[in-house]
Amino acid sequence: MNDILTDVLSEPFVLDYNGDMIMDFIVSTRTCKTYLWLGHNVTESEIVTAPYSNRKPSGICLKNLTDDEFVFAKPHSSAFLNLEHYQKNMNTDIFLAGEKEIKYIYNVEEQGFSMKENISYPKHKLRGQSAFMDFNYAGQMTHLIPVCLESKAGNFKDCRSIGLVAWHHDTRQWINVLDPEPANVSVNPNNRTLSFSEQSFFYNEITVPVALRVGDLNYDGYPDFATILVDVQSGRTFAAIYLNMADNNTEALSNPFKRKFQLCWLSEGRYAESIAMVSLFDLYDNGRLVLLLTKFNQEQGNTLQTVSYDYYIDHRLYYSFIRVTVITGRCTDKEGDQNVQCPKVRGKDQVALGSNPHGPNVCFAGPYTTQHSCSAQLTQSAHFALQLPYMIFGLGDILNVVSDLKVSIPNGAGKTRRRAWEEDIPGSKLVIVPYQLDQPENWYKRVYINMGIYSMFSLAFLCILCVFLIIAIYFLHCRERKEDRKDHMEYKKHWL
C-alpha cells in the first residue's frame, strides 16, 4: 500500500469490482492508468468470497479497461452504477471520466467488465463534474454535465451563459436541459447574471469543482438538484435549487427528454453569505431531504460553518416517499480463522450486519406510468462527491403501495444478482440485506414505518370522521324525536 501512495496521480474512486461486497478502489498511478486495489487477495477472475481471515489487500493493473491515450480528468467524476436500461439488465457498470473522452465500461453477465463504449465530451470548453439521475422517469440513469455555453469565457466566474447538457442514448447527442429563465421573478429580482461556481478556500489548498447534488426536493417523483451559483458582477456565491419540471414548450427533436431544470430557489438573507459547499441529507431521519450549506464564517476569519435549510418547511409541501438502503450483509470474524455465517436477521433482538456499499441499483414501478424510476447508491466518491448513503424516492401525493421494487447488487464476473419485492408501504424506510450474495431468493428486507409523516393526516382524518359521525348521530336523533312527537300526537288524537 505504501508503494501505491507514493505513485498516485489521481483521487481514487470506490467500487466493488468483483462483487464480494468488500470495497475496492481504482486509481491512476505513474505506471498504470487504471490501477485496481482489491480489498483481499483473490484474483480478478475469482468471484467466490475468500475466507475473511485469509484476505489480504492486493493490486491489479486493469489494462483492458483503457487504452494508451487515456488519462483521468483532473478533477474526475468517475462512477460505479448501472448505465443501461433496467429492462436490459441491472448490472453495475463503470464510468471513467478522462481528460479527452468518456468511457462506459459495461458489465456483461458471467463475463465481467468486458464491453467498452467511448463517448466524446460536449463541445463546451468549461465543464463541471458529471452527475447521474433517472431524469425523466425512463428507468435509466441519465448522464448530465454542467457547462458554460460561452466559448470565450476563461472560467465559470466570467461565464454569462450556463447550461446543463444530458446525454441522450438514442440520438447520441448532448442536449441542453437547463431553462435560462428562473421559475419566478423573486428568485432573481435584479436580473443578476448567475454562473456555476468553482470554489477554492483555505489559501487555495482545497478546490471544490462545479458539482450537482441530486435529490428529489419536492417529492414529485422526478429528481432535482442543488448547486452553488456565483453572481458574475459582485462575485457573491449563493446556494441554488433547480427543480425538474415538464418541458411543454419544446419540440421532441430539440428536447426528447420532455423535462427541464428551472431555478426555483436562491439563498438569501442569513443563507447568502459566501457559500462554499452544499449537500443534501436526511438530517431528521424522516425521509425529508435537508439542504446543508457550508459557508465562510465572516466573524472568525478563514473558517467554515454549516447551516441547514429545509425546503419542505419553507414551501409547506405535502410529500410521500420511500427510502431504500442496501447493506453488505457480511459478518466479521468471531473465531479469527474462518468466515462466520451471518444469521438470518428475522428476530426482534437481532440486528442486520454490514455497511453501505457502493453500486447497488434500485428501481420501482411508478404510480402514473408503467415505467420504472431508478437510482443507485453511492455512485461517486472522489472530489467532494458528498453523496447520500441511501436512496430516497419521491412519490408525489400518491399513497398507494409501491409495487415491483427491484434491487440489484454488483455481480463481478458472475450472474446477475437481483430480486423484486411487491407492495411496499409509502413513508417507509427499507433496509435490504443481501445475505448469501449469489442466492437472491434468500435476501430479505427490513421495513421501518415513519409514522411521523402520517400522524397528522391520521389525526385530521379521525377528527373529520368524528365530526361527521356526531353530525349524523345528531341528525338521526332529531329525526327520531320528530317521529316520536308525531306518533305521540296521533296517539292522543286517537284516544281523544
mmCIF file of N, CA, C and O in Angstrom, residues 131-134 212-227 240-244 261 279-282 287-291 311 375 386-388 390-394:
data_model
loop_
_atom_site.group_PDB
_atom_site.id
_atom_site.type_symbol
_atom_site.label_atom_id
_atom_site.label_comp_id
_atom_site.label_asym_id
_atom_site.label_seq_id
_atom_site.Cartn_x
_atom_site.Cartn_y
_atom_site.Cartn_z
ATOM 1 N N ALA A 131 -22.898 14.118 -13.320
ATOM 2 C CA ALA A 131 -23.886 13.642 -12.357
ATOM 3 C C ALA A 131 -24.812 12.667 -13.073
ATOM 4 O O ALA A 131 -24.941 12.698 -14.303
ATOM 5 N N PHE A 132 -25.458 11.798 -12.301
ATOM 6 C CA PHE A 132 -26.324 10.774 -12.874
ATOM 7 C C PHE A 132 -27.651 10.755 -12.127
ATOM 8 O O PHE A 132 -27.680 10.810 -10.889
ATOM 9 N N MET A 133 -28.736 10.678 -12.889
ATOM 10 C CA MET A 133 -30.067 10.563 -12.299
ATOM 11 C C MET A 133 -31.020 10.003 -13.347
ATOM 12 O O MET A 133 -30.766 10.097 -14.547
ATOM 13 N N ASP A 134 -32.104 9.410 -12.868
ATOM 14 C CA ASP A 134 -33.175 8.991 -13.773
ATOM 15 C C ASP A 134 -34.020 10.232 -14.034
ATOM 16 O O ASP A 134 -35.040 10.473 -13.397
ATOM 17 N N LEU A 212 -23.216 18.863 -8.948
ATOM 18 C CA LEU A 212 -24.651 18.856 -8.694
ATOM 19 C C LEU A 212 -24.953 17.865 -7.574
ATOM 20 O O LEU A 212 -24.458 16.743 -7.591
ATOM 21 N N ARG A 213 -25.731 18.295 -6.596
ATOM 22 C CA ARG A 213 -26.162 17.415 -5.503
ATOM 23 C C ARG A 213 -27.591 16.970 -5.798
ATOM 24 O O ARG A 213 -28.528 17.754 -5.710
ATOM 25 N N VAL A 214 -27.747 15.719 -6.175
ATOM 26 C CA VAL A 214 -29.005 15.223 -6.732
ATOM 27 C C VAL A 214 -29.924 14.710 -5.630
ATOM 28 O O VAL A 214 -29.493 13.991 -4.722
ATOM 29 N N GLY A 215 -31.189 15.070 -5.710
ATOM 30 C CA GLY A 215 -32.207 14.566 -4.795
ATOM 31 C C GLY A 215 -33.570 15.105 -5.178
ATOM 32 O O GLY A 215 -33.679 16.181 -5.775
ATOM 33 N N ASP A 216 -34.621 14.378 -4.836
ATOM 34 C CA ASP A 216 -35.978 14.821 -5.147
ATOM 35 C C ASP A 216 -36.441 15.740 -4.023
ATOM 36 O O ASP A 216 -36.974 15.293 -3.007
ATOM 37 N N LEU A 217 -36.289 17.045 -4.223
ATOM 38 C CA LEU A 217 -36.545 18.003 -3.161
ATOM 39 C C LEU A 217 -38.017 18.360 -3.009
ATOM 40 O O LEU A 217 -38.435 18.796 -1.936
ATOM 41 N N ASN A 218 -38.808 18.206 -4.057
ATOM 42 C CA ASN A 218 -40.241 18.481 -3.921
ATOM 43 C C ASN A 218 -41.087 17.212 -3.977
ATOM 44 O O ASN A 218 -42.309 17.281 -4.021
ATOM 45 N N TYR A 219 -40.445 16.062 -4.006
ATOM 46 C CA TYR A 219 -41.081 14.749 -3.848
ATOM 47 C C TYR A 219 -42.184 14.487 -4.884
ATOM 48 O O TYR A 219 -43.194 13.858 -4.578
ATOM 49 N N ASP A 220 -41.947 14.949 -6.112
ATOM 50 C CA ASP A 220 -42.903 14.677 -7.175
ATOM 51 C C ASP A 220 -42.522 13.452 -8.000
ATOM 52 O O ASP A 220 -43.194 13.116 -8.973
ATOM 53 N N GLY A 221 -41.444 12.778 -7.630
ATOM 54 C CA GLY A 221 -41.005 11.588 -8.345
ATOM 55 C C GLY A 221 -39.878 11.841 -9.322
ATOM 56 O O GLY A 221 -39.252 10.885 -9.797
ATOM 57 N N TYR A 222 -39.593 13.110 -9.608
ATOM 58 C CA TYR A 222 -38.526 13.453 -10.537
ATOM 59 C C TYR A 222 -37.374 14.103 -9.768
ATOM 60 O O TYR A 222 -37.581 15.083 -9.041
ATOM 61 N N PRO A 223 -36.151 13.589 -9.910
ATOM 62 C CA PRO A 223 -35.021 14.119 -9.134
ATOM 63 C C PRO A 223 -34.670 15.549 -9.524
ATOM 64 O O PRO A 223 -34.693 15.917 -10.703
ATOM 65 N N ASP A 224 -34.341 16.356 -8.531
ATOM 66 C CA ASP A 224 -33.901 17.731 -8.712
ATOM 67 C C ASP A 224 -32.425 17.806 -8.325
ATOM 68 O O ASP A 224 -31.790 16.784 -8.054
ATOM 69 N N PHE A 225 -31.877 19.015 -8.253
ATOM 70 C CA PHE A 225 -30.503 19.132 -7.773
ATOM 71 C C PHE A 225 -30.274 20.489 -7.122
ATOM 72 O O PHE A 225 -30.986 21.466 -7.394
ATOM 73 N N ALA A 226 -29.281 20.523 -6.252
ATOM 74 C CA ALA A 226 -28.811 21.752 -5.629
ATOM 75 C C ALA A 226 -27.370 21.983 -6.052
ATOM 76 O O ALA A 226 -26.619 21.031 -6.301
ATOM 77 N N THR A 227 -26.968 23.226 -6.128
ATOM 78 C CA THR A 227 -25.607 23.566 -6.522
ATOM 79 C C THR A 227 -25.264 24.950 -5.999
ATOM 80 O O THR A 227 -26.055 25.574 -5.268
ATOM 81 N N ALA A 240 -28.302 27.247 -4.598
ATOM 82 C CA ALA A 240 -29.449 27.289 -5.507
ATOM 83 C C ALA A 240 -30.077 25.918 -5.624
ATOM 84 O O ALA A 240 -29.391 24.892 -5.521
ATOM 85 N N ILE A 241 -31.386 25.912 -5.835
ATOM 86 C CA ILE A 241 -32.127 24.681 -6.077
ATOM 87 C C ILE A 241 -32.777 24.779 -7.451
ATOM 88 O O ILE A 241 -33.485 25.747 -7.746
ATOM 89 N N TYR A 242 -32.516 23.778 -8.284
ATOM 90 C CA TYR A 242 -33.156 23.647 -9.589
ATOM 91 C C TYR A 242 -34.132 22.484 -9.526
ATOM 92 O O TYR A 242 -33.748 21.371 -9.161
ATOM 93 N N LEU A 243 -35.385 22.756 -9.879
ATOM 94 C CA LEU A 243 -36.405 21.715 -9.861
ATOM 95 C C LEU A 243 -36.585 21.123 -11.252
ATOM 96 O O LEU A 243 -36.488 21.817 -12.269
ATOM 97 N N ASN A 244 -36.873 19.835 -11.274
ATOM 98 C CA ASN A 244 -37.109 19.082 -12.507
ATOM 99 C C ASN A 244 -38.570 19.268 -12.913
ATOM 100 O O ASN A 244 -39.483 18.821 -12.211
ATOM 101 N N PHE A 261 -34.724 21.647 -16.223
ATOM 102 C CA PHE A 261 -34.430 22.121 -14.870
ATOM 103 C C PHE A 261 -34.590 23.632 -14.836
ATOM 104 O O PHE A 261 -34.088 24.349 -15.710
ATOM 105 N N SER A 279 -24.794 20.366 0.194
ATOM 106 C CA SER A 279 -25.024 18.922 0.135
ATOM 107 C C SER A 279 -26.438 18.652 0.629
ATOM 108 O O SER A 279 -27.093 19.532 1.195
ATOM 109 N N LEU A 280 -26.910 17.436 0.427
ATOM 110 C CA LEU A 280 -28.238 17.035 0.854
ATOM 111 C C LEU A 280 -28.131 15.889 1.849
ATOM 112 O O LEU A 280 -27.253 15.032 1.728
ATOM 113 N N PHE A 281 -29.035 15.885 2.828
ATOM 114 C CA PHE A 281 -29.006 14.802 3.810
ATOM 115 C C PHE A 281 -30.358 14.704 4.494
ATOM 116 O O PHE A 281 -31.059 15.710 4.667
ATOM 117 N N ASP A 282 -30.726 13.482 4.850
ATOM 118 C CA ASP A 282 -31.944 13.242 5.630
ATOM 119 C C ASP A 282 -31.597 13.509 7.090
ATOM 120 O O ASP A 282 -31.433 12.590 7.890
ATOM 121 N N GLY A 287 -37.090 10.896 6.100
ATOM 122 C CA GLY A 287 -37.299 10.803 4.669
ATOM 123 C C GLY A 287 -37.302 12.128 3.953
ATOM 124 O O GLY A 287 -37.484 12.169 2.737
ATOM 125 N N ARG A 288 -37.108 13.232 4.666
ATOM 126 C CA ARG A 288 -37.145 14.559 4.071
ATOM 127 C C ARG A 288 -35.724 15.087 3.901
ATOM 128 O O ARG A 288 -34.972 15.202 4.873
ATOM 129 N N LEU A 289 -35.370 15.426 2.674
ATOM 130 C CA LEU A 289 -34.029 15.918 2.403
ATOM 131 C C LEU A 289 -33.882 17.364 2.861
ATOM 132 O O LEU A 289 -34.722 18.217 2.559
ATOM 133 N N VAL A 290 -32.809 17.622 3.576
ATOM 134 C CA VAL A 290 -32.488 18.967 4.056
ATOM 135 C C VAL A 290 -31.226 19.434 3.352
ATOM 136 O O VAL A 290 -30.284 18.654 3.164
ATOM 137 N N LEU A 291 -31.211 20.685 2.952
ATOM 138 C CA LEU A 291 -30.041 21.261 2.287
ATOM 139 C C LEU A 291 -29.055 21.733 3.342
ATOM 140 O O LEU A 291 -29.395 22.537 4.216
ATOM 141 N N TYR A 311 -36.262 22.917 2.660
ATOM 142 C CA TYR A 311 -37.098 23.380 1.556
ATOM 143 C C TYR A 311 -38.554 22.993 1.782
ATOM 144 O O TYR A 311 -39.472 23.730 1.422
ATOM 145 N N SER A 375 -32.532 4.464 -9.306
ATOM 146 C CA SER A 375 -31.475 5.220 -8.645
ATOM 147 C C SER A 375 -30.365 4.252 -8.265
ATOM 148 O O SER A 375 -30.529 3.032 -8.351
ATOM 149 N N LEU A 386 -19.858 13.856 -1.931
ATOM 150 C CA LEU A 386 -20.863 14.141 -0.899
ATOM 151 C C LEU A 386 -22.220 13.521 -1.219
ATOM 152 O O LEU A 386 -23.260 14.172 -1.164
ATOM 153 N N GLN A 387 -22.226 12.240 -1.527
ATOM 154 C CA GLN A 387 -23.472 11.574 -1.885
ATOM 155 C C GLN A 387 -24.122 10.908 -0.679
ATOM 156 O O GLN A 387 -23.472 10.600 0.319
ATOM 157 N N LEU A 388 -25.417 10.676 -0.804
ATOM 158 C CA LEU A 388 -26.172 10.046 0.266
ATOM 159 C C LEU A 388 -25.866 8.555 0.343
ATOM 160 O O LEU A 388 -25.701 7.901 -0.691
ATOM 161 N N TYR A 390 -27.923 6.304 0.967
ATOM 162 C CA TYR A 390 -29.197 5.631 0.753
ATOM 163 C C TYR A 390 -29.873 6.295 -0.434
ATOM 164 O O TYR A 390 -29.379 7.292 -0.981
ATOM 165 N N MET A 391 -31.002 5.763 -0.853
ATOM 166 C CA MET A 391 -31.760 6.300 -1.985
ATOM 167 C C MET A 391 -33.145 6.692 -1.517
ATOM 168 O O MET A 391 -33.839 5.891 -0.879
ATOM 169 N N ILE A 392 -33.549 7.928 -1.802
ATOM 170 C CA ILE A 392 -34.868 8.417 -1.429
ATOM 171 C C ILE A 392 -35.649 8.712 -2.708
ATOM 172 O O ILE A 392 -35.203 9.489 -3.550
ATOM 173 N N PHE A 393 -36.801 8.084 -2.841
ATOM 174 C CA PHE A 393 -37.668 8.292 -3.994
ATOM 175 C C PHE A 393 -38.888 9.094 -3.556
ATOM 176 O O PHE A 393 -39.569 8.718 -2.599
ATOM 177 N N GLY A 394 -39.171 10.180 -4.270
ATOM 178 C CA GLY A 394 -40.399 10.910 -4.021
ATOM 179 C C GLY A 394 -41.569 10.208 -4.690
ATOM 180 O O GLY A 394 -41.444 9.675 -5.789
#
